[in-house]
XYZ file of C-alpha atoms in Angstrom:
574
model
C 175.651 180.906 -98.413
C 171.477 181.936 -97.738
C 169.752 180.203 -95.741
C 165.646 179.887 -96.002
C 163.879 181.188 -92.877
C 161.062 179.745 -94.220
C 162.426 175.691 -95.774
C 165.759 175.834 -94.754
C 167.436 175.407 -98.109
C 170.403 176.760 -98.565
C 171.707 179.077 -101.417
C 174.649 179.521 -102.845
C 175.400 183.793 -103.640
C 173.364 186.458 -103.296
C 169.864 185.681 -103.353
C 167.417 187.543 -101.674
C 164.393 185.043 -102.267
C 163.570 181.255 -101.702
C 162.966 180.300 -105.306
C 160.991 177.292 -103.915
C 158.510 178.662 -101.153
C 159.257 182.718 -101.641
C 160.731 182.359 -97.890
C 163.568 185.710 -97.154
C 167.025 184.245 -97.612
C 169.451 185.249 -94.838
C 173.414 185.174 -94.481
C 174.384 182.587 -92.212
C 176.241 183.040 -89.288
C 178.680 181.126 -90.491
C 179.658 180.986 -93.897
C 181.177 177.133 -93.317
C 178.449 176.402 -91.889
C 176.913 173.688 -94.026
C 179.687 173.451 -96.140
C 181.201 170.179 -97.961
C 184.986 169.630 -97.272
C 186.935 167.072 -99.786
C 183.622 165.502 -101.052
C 182.640 163.943 -97.902
C 182.587 165.748 -94.969
C 179.763 168.517 -94.032
C 180.117 170.623 -92.178
C 177.101 171.113 -88.785
C 178.164 173.082 -86.182
C 181.287 175.479 -84.205
C 182.673 173.439 -81.583
C 185.967 175.779 -80.646
C 189.083 177.725 -81.060
C 192.459 177.431 -80.668
C 195.760 179.270 -80.969
C 195.934 178.541 -84.484
C 192.334 177.696 -86.054
C 188.869 176.689 -85.543
C 187.287 173.572 -85.129
C 183.881 172.242 -86.376
C 181.995 169.369 -86.199
C 181.095 167.570 -89.883
C 179.778 164.494 -90.604
C 181.301 162.214 -92.998
C 178.243 161.914 -95.931
C 178.026 158.320 -96.619
C 179.475 156.328 -93.326
C 176.769 158.569 -91.605
C 180.339 159.518 -88.704
C 180.903 162.678 -86.687
C 184.441 163.567 -87.362
C 186.146 166.954 -86.428
C 187.763 169.810 -88.313
C 190.424 172.340 -87.976
C 190.887 175.001 -89.455
C 193.926 176.388 -90.062
C 192.922 180.337 -88.767
C 193.593 182.602 -91.832
C 195.361 185.257 -90.416
C 198.107 182.603 -90.490
C 197.540 181.289 -93.263
C 199.622 183.170 -95.154
C 202.697 182.543 -93.647
C 203.679 179.761 -95.232
C 206.138 178.260 -92.121
C 203.023 179.276 -90.195
C 200.835 175.928 -93.618
C 203.876 174.121 -92.642
C 203.722 173.478 -88.834
C 199.555 173.222 -88.981
C 199.845 170.230 -91.480
C 203.142 169.273 -89.543
C 200.436 167.712 -86.684
C 198.757 164.983 -89.908
C 201.981 163.919 -90.765
C 203.153 163.416 -87.470
C 200.278 162.058 -85.524
C 199.912 159.189 -89.362
C 203.768 158.242 -88.483
C 203.164 157.347 -85.430
C 199.736 155.808 -85.583
C 198.202 154.928 -82.405
C 195.320 154.214 -80.526
C 196.301 156.579 -77.650
C 196.992 158.961 -80.419
C 194.085 161.219 -82.445
C 193.640 159.873 -85.898
C 193.621 161.988 -88.333
C 192.005 160.457 -92.270
C 192.344 163.954 -94.242
C 194.095 166.731 -95.213
C 194.697 169.613 -97.393
C 193.560 172.443 -98.370
C 190.400 174.212 -100.015
C 190.550 175.078 -103.179
C 189.674 179.241 -101.914
C 192.958 178.002 -99.883
C 191.495 176.904 -96.310
C 193.816 174.302 -94.911
C 192.208 171.655 -93.168
C 192.586 168.037 -90.877
C 190.246 166.090 -90.344
C 190.409 164.003 -86.771
C 188.637 161.620 -85.272
C 185.318 163.376 -83.204
C 186.159 162.623 -79.237
C 183.200 162.233 -76.406
C 185.068 163.329 -73.655
C 186.773 165.891 -70.414
C 190.545 167.210 -71.148
C 192.846 166.081 -68.398
C 192.767 169.481 -67.694
C 189.234 169.082 -66.827
C 189.596 166.540 -64.508
C 193.132 167.638 -62.171
C 190.249 171.354 -62.266
C 187.918 169.058 -59.912
C 190.772 168.159 -57.708
C 194.205 165.283 -56.995
C 193.375 161.901 -59.204
C 193.653 158.551 -56.654
C 197.357 157.741 -58.146
C 196.060 154.337 -59.074
C 193.926 156.032 -61.759
C 196.739 158.592 -62.684
C 199.510 155.809 -63.167
C 196.481 154.095 -65.872
C 196.381 157.774 -67.464
C 199.534 158.163 -67.262
C 200.152 154.540 -68.653
C 198.395 155.091 -72.072
C 200.514 158.390 -72.256
C 203.072 156.202 -72.165
C 203.153 154.379 -74.402
C 201.886 156.963 -77.308
C 205.387 159.154 -76.640
C 207.094 155.451 -76.719
C 205.949 154.652 -80.149
C 206.548 158.555 -80.965
C 209.930 158.137 -80.092
C 210.662 155.216 -81.466
C 209.012 156.842 -84.827
C 211.403 159.485 -83.895
C 208.672 162.821 -83.236
C 208.546 164.954 -80.572
C 205.938 166.249 -78.965
C 207.081 169.138 -77.272
C 203.906 170.331 -75.487
C 202.909 167.347 -73.593
C 200.248 168.850 -70.646
C 196.731 168.269 -69.417
C 194.921 170.386 -71.963
C 196.539 168.163 -75.214
C 195.640 164.869 -73.406
C 191.067 163.702 -73.453
C 190.224 161.163 -71.419
C 187.179 159.453 -73.643
C 183.905 159.011 -71.952
C 181.990 156.224 -72.420
C 184.004 153.196 -71.351
C 185.653 151.433 -68.517
C 188.275 153.808 -67.128
C 189.635 156.188 -69.008
C 190.752 155.957 -72.388
C 193.260 159.058 -73.330
C 193.948 160.578 -76.331
C 196.889 163.113 -76.930
C 195.897 165.874 -79.498
C 197.699 168.276 -81.002
C 200.825 167.714 -82.377
C 201.336 170.561 -84.034
C 204.687 171.799 -82.737
C 206.321 168.292 -83.096
C 210.005 167.424 -84.158
C 210.349 164.391 -86.974
C 213.474 163.401 -87.503
C 214.580 163.991 -91.240
C 212.294 167.119 -91.898
C 213.462 170.904 -93.017
C 213.805 173.318 -89.283
C 210.736 175.898 -90.095
C 211.533 177.837 -87.153
C 215.043 180.354 -86.092
C 217.137 177.865 -84.190
C 217.315 178.401 -80.789
C 213.236 179.523 -81.230
C 211.428 178.263 -77.357
C 208.113 176.014 -78.046
C 205.829 174.073 -75.217
C 203.950 175.685 -72.363
C 206.267 177.719 -69.857
C 204.275 175.650 -66.709
C 205.094 171.922 -68.833
C 208.575 172.773 -70.157
C 211.516 171.034 -70.300
C 214.807 172.756 -68.656
C 216.427 171.524 -72.521
C 213.583 173.681 -74.303
C 213.813 176.249 -71.911
C 217.416 177.157 -73.084
C 216.334 176.483 -76.185
C 218.731 173.594 -77.193
C 218.584 170.709 -79.457
C 215.509 168.501 -77.637
C 214.795 164.212 -77.521
C 212.507 162.236 -75.866
C 214.114 163.000 -72.988
C 211.714 166.790 -73.017
C 208.246 164.795 -73.608
C 209.569 162.487 -70.447
C 209.509 166.321 -68.647
C 206.385 167.561 -69.154
C 204.847 163.541 -68.543
C 206.522 164.135 -65.190
C 204.721 167.632 -64.524
C 201.422 166.957 -65.943
C 201.671 163.099 -63.845
C 202.966 165.339 -60.588
C 199.696 167.296 -61.994
C 197.533 164.877 -61.863
C 198.760 163.313 -57.760
C 199.209 166.989 -56.346
C 196.117 168.862 -58.361
C 198.853 171.969 -58.242
C 201.793 171.980 -60.560
C 205.716 171.798 -59.304
C 206.618 175.123 -60.470
C 204.443 178.716 -60.203
C 204.671 182.305 -61.112
C 204.765 184.847 -64.222
C 206.836 182.733 -67.233
C 209.850 183.981 -66.455
C 210.277 182.846 -63.501
C 208.769 179.308 -64.453
C 211.716 179.134 -67.672
C 213.758 180.326 -64.814
C 212.802 177.435 -61.888
C 212.300 174.135 -64.543
C 215.809 175.849 -65.681
C 217.562 175.956 -62.064
C 214.889 174.783 -59.071
C 214.562 171.077 -57.838
C 210.639 170.117 -57.185
C 209.102 169.194 -53.670
C 208.308 165.632 -53.786
C 204.957 165.557 -54.891
C 204.108 163.852 -51.388
C 204.643 167.230 -50.409
C 201.612 168.310 -51.142
C 200.378 164.844 -50.983
C 201.186 164.074 -47.723
C 199.810 160.022 -48.702
C 201.470 158.995 -52.001
C 204.532 156.298 -51.511
C 208.151 156.926 -51.560
C 208.561 155.727 -55.065
C 206.048 157.211 -56.311
C 208.308 160.145 -55.324
C 211.008 158.717 -56.491
C 209.758 157.931 -60.433
C 208.545 162.036 -60.669
C 211.021 163.725 -59.254
C 213.057 161.287 -61.760
C 211.302 162.041 -64.413
C 211.761 165.967 -63.171
C 215.566 165.741 -63.966
C 217.341 168.631 -65.546
C 219.963 166.733 -67.186
C 217.779 164.366 -69.767
C 220.274 161.920 -68.851
C 219.242 161.528 -65.349
C 215.063 160.597 -66.213
C 214.857 157.367 -67.464
C 216.581 155.710 -70.788
C 213.327 155.648 -72.800
C 208.973 156.073 -72.662
C 209.566 152.022 -72.695
C 211.878 151.894 -69.808
C 208.756 153.863 -67.702
C 206.081 152.690 -69.061
C 207.547 148.647 -67.213
C 208.344 150.328 -64.451
C 204.922 151.999 -64.162
C 203.479 149.516 -65.159
C 205.062 146.927 -62.433
C 203.681 149.627 -59.583
C 200.730 148.731 -61.066
C 201.250 145.113 -60.726
C 202.182 145.820 -56.912
C 199.475 147.439 -56.032
C 196.861 146.699 -57.996
C 193.442 147.369 -56.256
C 190.043 144.723 -56.959
C 188.576 148.222 -56.465
C 190.657 149.798 -59.841
C 189.291 149.302 -63.522
C 191.102 147.508 -65.666
C 192.854 149.626 -68.031
C 190.823 149.821 -71.431
C 193.219 148.010 -74.232
C 190.785 148.762 -77.433
C 189.756 152.010 -78.106
C 185.812 152.858 -77.633
C 183.501 152.244 -80.030
C 182.426 155.317 -82.485
C 179.146 155.737 -82.130
C 177.539 155.839 -86.134
C 174.087 155.564 -85.016
C 174.096 159.527 -83.185
C 171.606 161.855 -85.071
C 173.537 164.844 -87.908
C 173.216 167.803 -86.645
C 170.279 169.610 -86.906
C 170.172 172.232 -90.450
C 172.997 169.568 -91.817
C 171.651 168.593 -95.488
C 174.184 166.780 -97.593
C 174.743 166.843 -101.227
C 173.350 162.939 -101.296
C 170.439 163.790 -98.630
C 169.104 166.339 -100.897
C 169.369 164.386 -104.123
C 166.479 161.954 -102.603
C 164.028 165.039 -101.607
C 164.355 166.726 -104.702
C 163.130 163.594 -106.306
C 160.261 163.696 -103.707
C 160.018 167.176 -104.561
C 159.729 166.628 -108.610
C 157.113 163.530 -107.516
C 154.645 165.942 -105.785
C 155.369 169.237 -108.396
C 153.904 166.901 -110.921
C 151.312 165.106 -108.783
C 149.585 168.995 -108.737
C 149.735 169.103 -112.324
C 145.925 168.224 -112.254
C 144.677 170.077 -110.006
C 145.658 173.433 -110.861
C 144.928 172.377 -114.436
C 141.715 170.279 -113.671
C 140.878 171.144 -116.859
C 144.094 169.729 -118.851
C 145.244 173.753 -119.655
C 148.089 173.522 -117.539
C 151.496 175.658 -119.794
C 153.246 173.171 -122.053
C 156.553 174.767 -120.740
C 155.161 173.905 -116.727
C 154.905 169.289 -118.811
C 158.480 170.299 -120.199
C 159.884 171.661 -117.309
C 158.712 168.995 -115.377
C 160.569 166.408 -117.403
C 163.398 168.077 -117.447
C 163.655 168.672 -113.614
C 162.638 164.821 -113.744
C 165.778 163.573 -116.326
C 167.634 166.579 -114.145
C 166.879 163.646 -110.783
C 167.951 161.265 -112.383
C 171.502 162.682 -113.791
C 171.278 163.598 -109.777
C 170.978 160.530 -109.024
C 173.499 159.441 -111.068
C 176.365 161.439 -109.434
C 175.384 160.514 -106.534
C 175.664 156.876 -106.411
C 179.486 157.500 -108.222
C 180.529 159.883 -105.787
C 179.093 157.000 -103.217
C 180.900 154.382 -104.753
C 184.485 156.019 -104.672
C 183.632 156.987 -101.389
C 182.754 153.804 -99.719
C 185.586 151.804 -101.141
C 187.550 154.232 -100.572
C 186.827 154.459 -97.201
C 187.052 150.387 -96.561
C 190.560 150.607 -98.200
C 191.596 152.721 -95.483
C 190.691 150.907 -92.969
C 192.334 147.711 -94.449
C 195.282 150.117 -94.451
C 194.352 151.411 -90.473
C 193.760 147.785 -89.501
C 197.344 146.879 -90.648
C 198.559 149.622 -89.045
C 196.789 148.867 -85.746
C 198.540 145.221 -86.217
C 201.406 146.435 -86.333
C 201.781 148.840 -84.056
C 201.206 146.350 -81.711
C 204.128 144.474 -83.245
C 206.581 147.220 -83.059
C 205.299 148.228 -79.081
C 205.788 144.810 -77.734
C 209.508 144.273 -79.909
C 210.119 148.307 -78.382
C 209.843 146.503 -75.224
C 211.719 144.271 -75.495
C 213.972 145.258 -76.903
C 214.746 148.439 -73.865
C 214.727 145.477 -71.491
C 217.689 143.784 -73.527
C 219.490 146.856 -73.858
C 219.225 147.332 -69.751
C 220.587 144.177 -69.322
C 223.211 143.831 -71.827
C 223.978 147.169 -70.134
C 224.042 146.604 -66.890
C 226.548 143.068 -68.464
C 228.929 145.085 -69.921
C 228.983 148.035 -66.533
C 229.328 144.423 -65.026
C 233.047 144.064 -67.391
C 234.134 147.172 -67.408
C 234.102 146.329 -63.169
C 235.864 143.716 -63.344
C 238.042 144.680 -65.757
C 238.653 147.840 -63.273
C 239.122 145.120 -60.943
C 241.749 143.221 -62.546
C 243.958 146.067 -63.209
C 243.924 146.787 -59.487
C 244.601 144.216 -58.513
C 247.433 143.363 -60.920
C 250.191 145.136 -59.366
C 249.211 144.719 -55.563
C 249.585 140.865 -55.523
C 252.502 139.910 -58.025
C 254.214 142.478 -54.961
C 252.733 140.499 -51.680
C 253.799 137.421 -54.115
C 257.437 138.986 -53.649
C 257.116 139.086 -49.665
C 257.102 135.009 -49.487
C 260.506 134.206 -48.922
C 261.576 130.625 -49.955
C 261.602 127.559 -47.684
C 262.404 124.461 -47.023
C 259.794 121.595 -47.293
C 258.998 120.315 -44.602
C 259.197 123.453 -43.232
C 256.372 125.471 -40.608
C 255.709 128.147 -41.874
C 255.860 131.242 -39.468
C 253.366 134.617 -39.275
C 255.563 136.608 -41.441
C 254.500 134.431 -44.250
C 251.555 133.104 -43.420
C 250.608 136.466 -43.577
C 252.149 136.945 -46.653
C 250.203 134.254 -47.997
C 246.866 135.711 -46.629
C 247.403 138.413 -48.414
C 248.656 137.192 -51.676
C 245.341 135.363 -51.549
C 242.945 137.631 -51.127
C 244.355 139.195 -54.257
C 244.039 136.742 -55.570
C 240.386 136.043 -55.218
C 239.885 139.728 -56.238
C 241.858 138.591 -59.554
C 239.938 134.959 -59.277
C 236.122 136.086 -59.296
C 236.998 138.976 -61.773
C 238.478 136.615 -64.541
C 235.436 134.427 -63.713
C 232.956 137.076 -64.499
C 234.691 137.938 -67.146
C 234.440 134.460 -68.533
C 231.059 134.327 -67.370
C 229.238 137.479 -69.228
C 231.754 137.163 -72.618
C 229.189 135.060 -73.905
C 226.638 136.249 -72.534
C 226.575 139.892 -73.552
C 227.350 138.165 -77.007
C 223.784 135.987 -77.151
C 221.830 140.009 -75.494
C 223.792 142.213 -78.292
C 222.668 139.362 -81.071
C 219.559 139.373 -79.308
C 219.303 142.875 -78.974
C 220.077 143.525 -82.991
C 217.733 141.199 -84.371
C 214.922 142.956 -82.279
C 216.619 146.224 -83.395
C 216.256 144.812 -87.394
C 212.938 143.539 -86.884
C 211.420 146.859 -85.600
C 213.368 148.669 -88.783
C 211.519 146.259 -91.339
C 208.440 147.012 -89.092
C 208.167 150.906 -89.433
C 209.416 150.620 -92.991
C 205.977 148.608 -93.707
C 203.995 151.000 -90.977
C 205.433 153.996 -93.859
C 205.175 151.543 -96.784
C 201.073 151.904 -95.562
C 201.542 155.230 -94.170
C 202.105 156.544 -98.233
C 199.999 154.107 -99.695
C 196.977 155.787 -97.195
C 198.232 159.542 -98.099
C 198.432 158.399 -102.366
C 195.321 157.051 -102.242
C 193.606 160.175 -99.744
C 195.000 162.499 -102.324
C 192.985 160.692 -105.253
C 190.122 160.515 -103.169
C 190.192 164.463 -102.705
C 190.913 165.053 -106.262
C 187.772 162.508 -107.645
C 184.986 162.723 -104.729
C 186.018 166.550 -104.363
C 185.440 166.942 -108.625
C 182.342 164.645 -108.465
C 180.621 167.121 -105.299
C 181.284 170.050 -107.230
C 179.667 168.938 -110.154
C 177.108 167.247 -107.641
C 176.593 170.914 -106.312
C 176.475 172.360 -109.922
C 173.608 170.044 -110.442
C 171.789 170.796 -107.589
C 172.144 174.315 -108.279
C 171.019 174.258 -111.857
C 168.111 171.462 -110.128
C 166.703 175.237 -108.014
C 167.517 177.206 -110.936
C 164.403 175.579 -112.881
C 162.363 174.759 -110.644
C 161.955 178.163 -109.863
C 159.320 178.434 -111.736
C 157.744 175.802 -110.770
C 157.028 176.480 -108.244
C 156.639 180.291 -108.180
C 154.087 178.694 -110.115
C 152.061 177.290 -108.054
C 151.776 179.382 -105.555
C 149.688 181.164 -107.485
C 147.060 178.233 -106.744
C 146.126 179.616 -102.833
C 144.609 175.998 -101.843
C 148.005 174.558 -103.706
C 150.497 176.754 -100.983
C 150.892 174.817 -98.117
C 151.614 171.294 -100.054
C 154.082 173.061 -102.258
C 155.750 174.201 -99.087
C 155.370 170.798 -97.113
C 157.261 169.707 -100.400
C 160.314 171.328 -100.411
C 160.634 171.712 -96.696
C 159.950 168.148 -95.961
């Protein structure tokens, strides 16, 4: 795409001169700048690059909101596995649908093969930037960890494991009371039920944060994310990593070496924080917290017990999007161009009597201006069609999103309740097993002790031997009776807990089904919107190109009048 040095107008193809004002056309530094994606996102500026792609800021043509668009690097796009892995991020984020996980609003592939994700634009800083400033205060670190844990609880409930949790992938949004966490980059996430796109035994993750089971190339589950979160929390609290060294050294240390307690680096940290972090960093996943729900519960208990009047509250809602921001300079959407062309045609028509005061304007000029006016009317109809289609679809997407958030919050609450019930049920069953073991343990000793008691006649004073035998038998009988009482009391309670737990899990499955249904509806709607909006945008762009072509001789005609040149240029640079 080329841009005029004078008026800033952009043109497809390889023209050398601006047909509007004769200015020199130069190549844009980035061919994606100014391009419209999916019929409604106009690319404004490049803002970053990562291992798999490049990220741009773009503007939604209709709602006026900034978004981020990530494109898969062209040198990776030819490999199907890379495309699958790249788009996995969208499917994973949409399946989870949590306020602390970046919202991906669209994804797909352009006609010329560019694979992209459209996501919310984040105004904040990565967690690694905050950590680089030094250790984070314990209460702030725990509030950040709680939000990460809540997001992971939802992800794990939806059978999604992140596999690359690290400070670079955790964003702290600004402009809000307290830190509002957003987790990024689910490109390495694993979802139950998907086909493997990598070789068995492949190691994924970042060496500094990788779990022992990931380091071994073994199958992983939610515990891997909990381990990585433990490393992140350790680093937040101390400013250093639990293990350091080259990549091979790091992997070996994660596998074999026990970490020091965080308080070794920061002596003021309380013992319960040491215990929490070291439990997360256990080598065996079964020695970590049983679930992210359980960890979230532990963090919330600690925060409640250590509440400070100076500490800010945990934000409960997403910071509002800045829909009032100014669009990036040089970002001109097709919708805006339609309005500009209506004004340009009006100005050109007013110049006719000034260029030809004797009424001798050539017929071709009058005819061309009339056709241009009709073309602009046709452009306006396309503009209205595009606006209407995108507005209706965007409204429907917002309704789906709101429903997903409500269902998600209900799922989180049920998940936390189910986890607490599960722990109580496990404790009760453990006590029952212990009681049964005690009964089995004292059965033979009770019989043996009873056999030691000789018969004696009524009224006869028992001697010391009889009393000792009675004492032994009584003690053993007491153990047996206490164990029987545990079985009697806990039996009904276990059945009650089991019923409640089963009911909660049933409700959770129902909610997950509804979330899945909404996600499917959303994806179908997006497919339709992407197709229709893309088609309308292409027609609009083609029509704009035709207007530029028709306007070129008209503009050149008026530029032949020196006293009108400034007004012509002003009309086309406005």
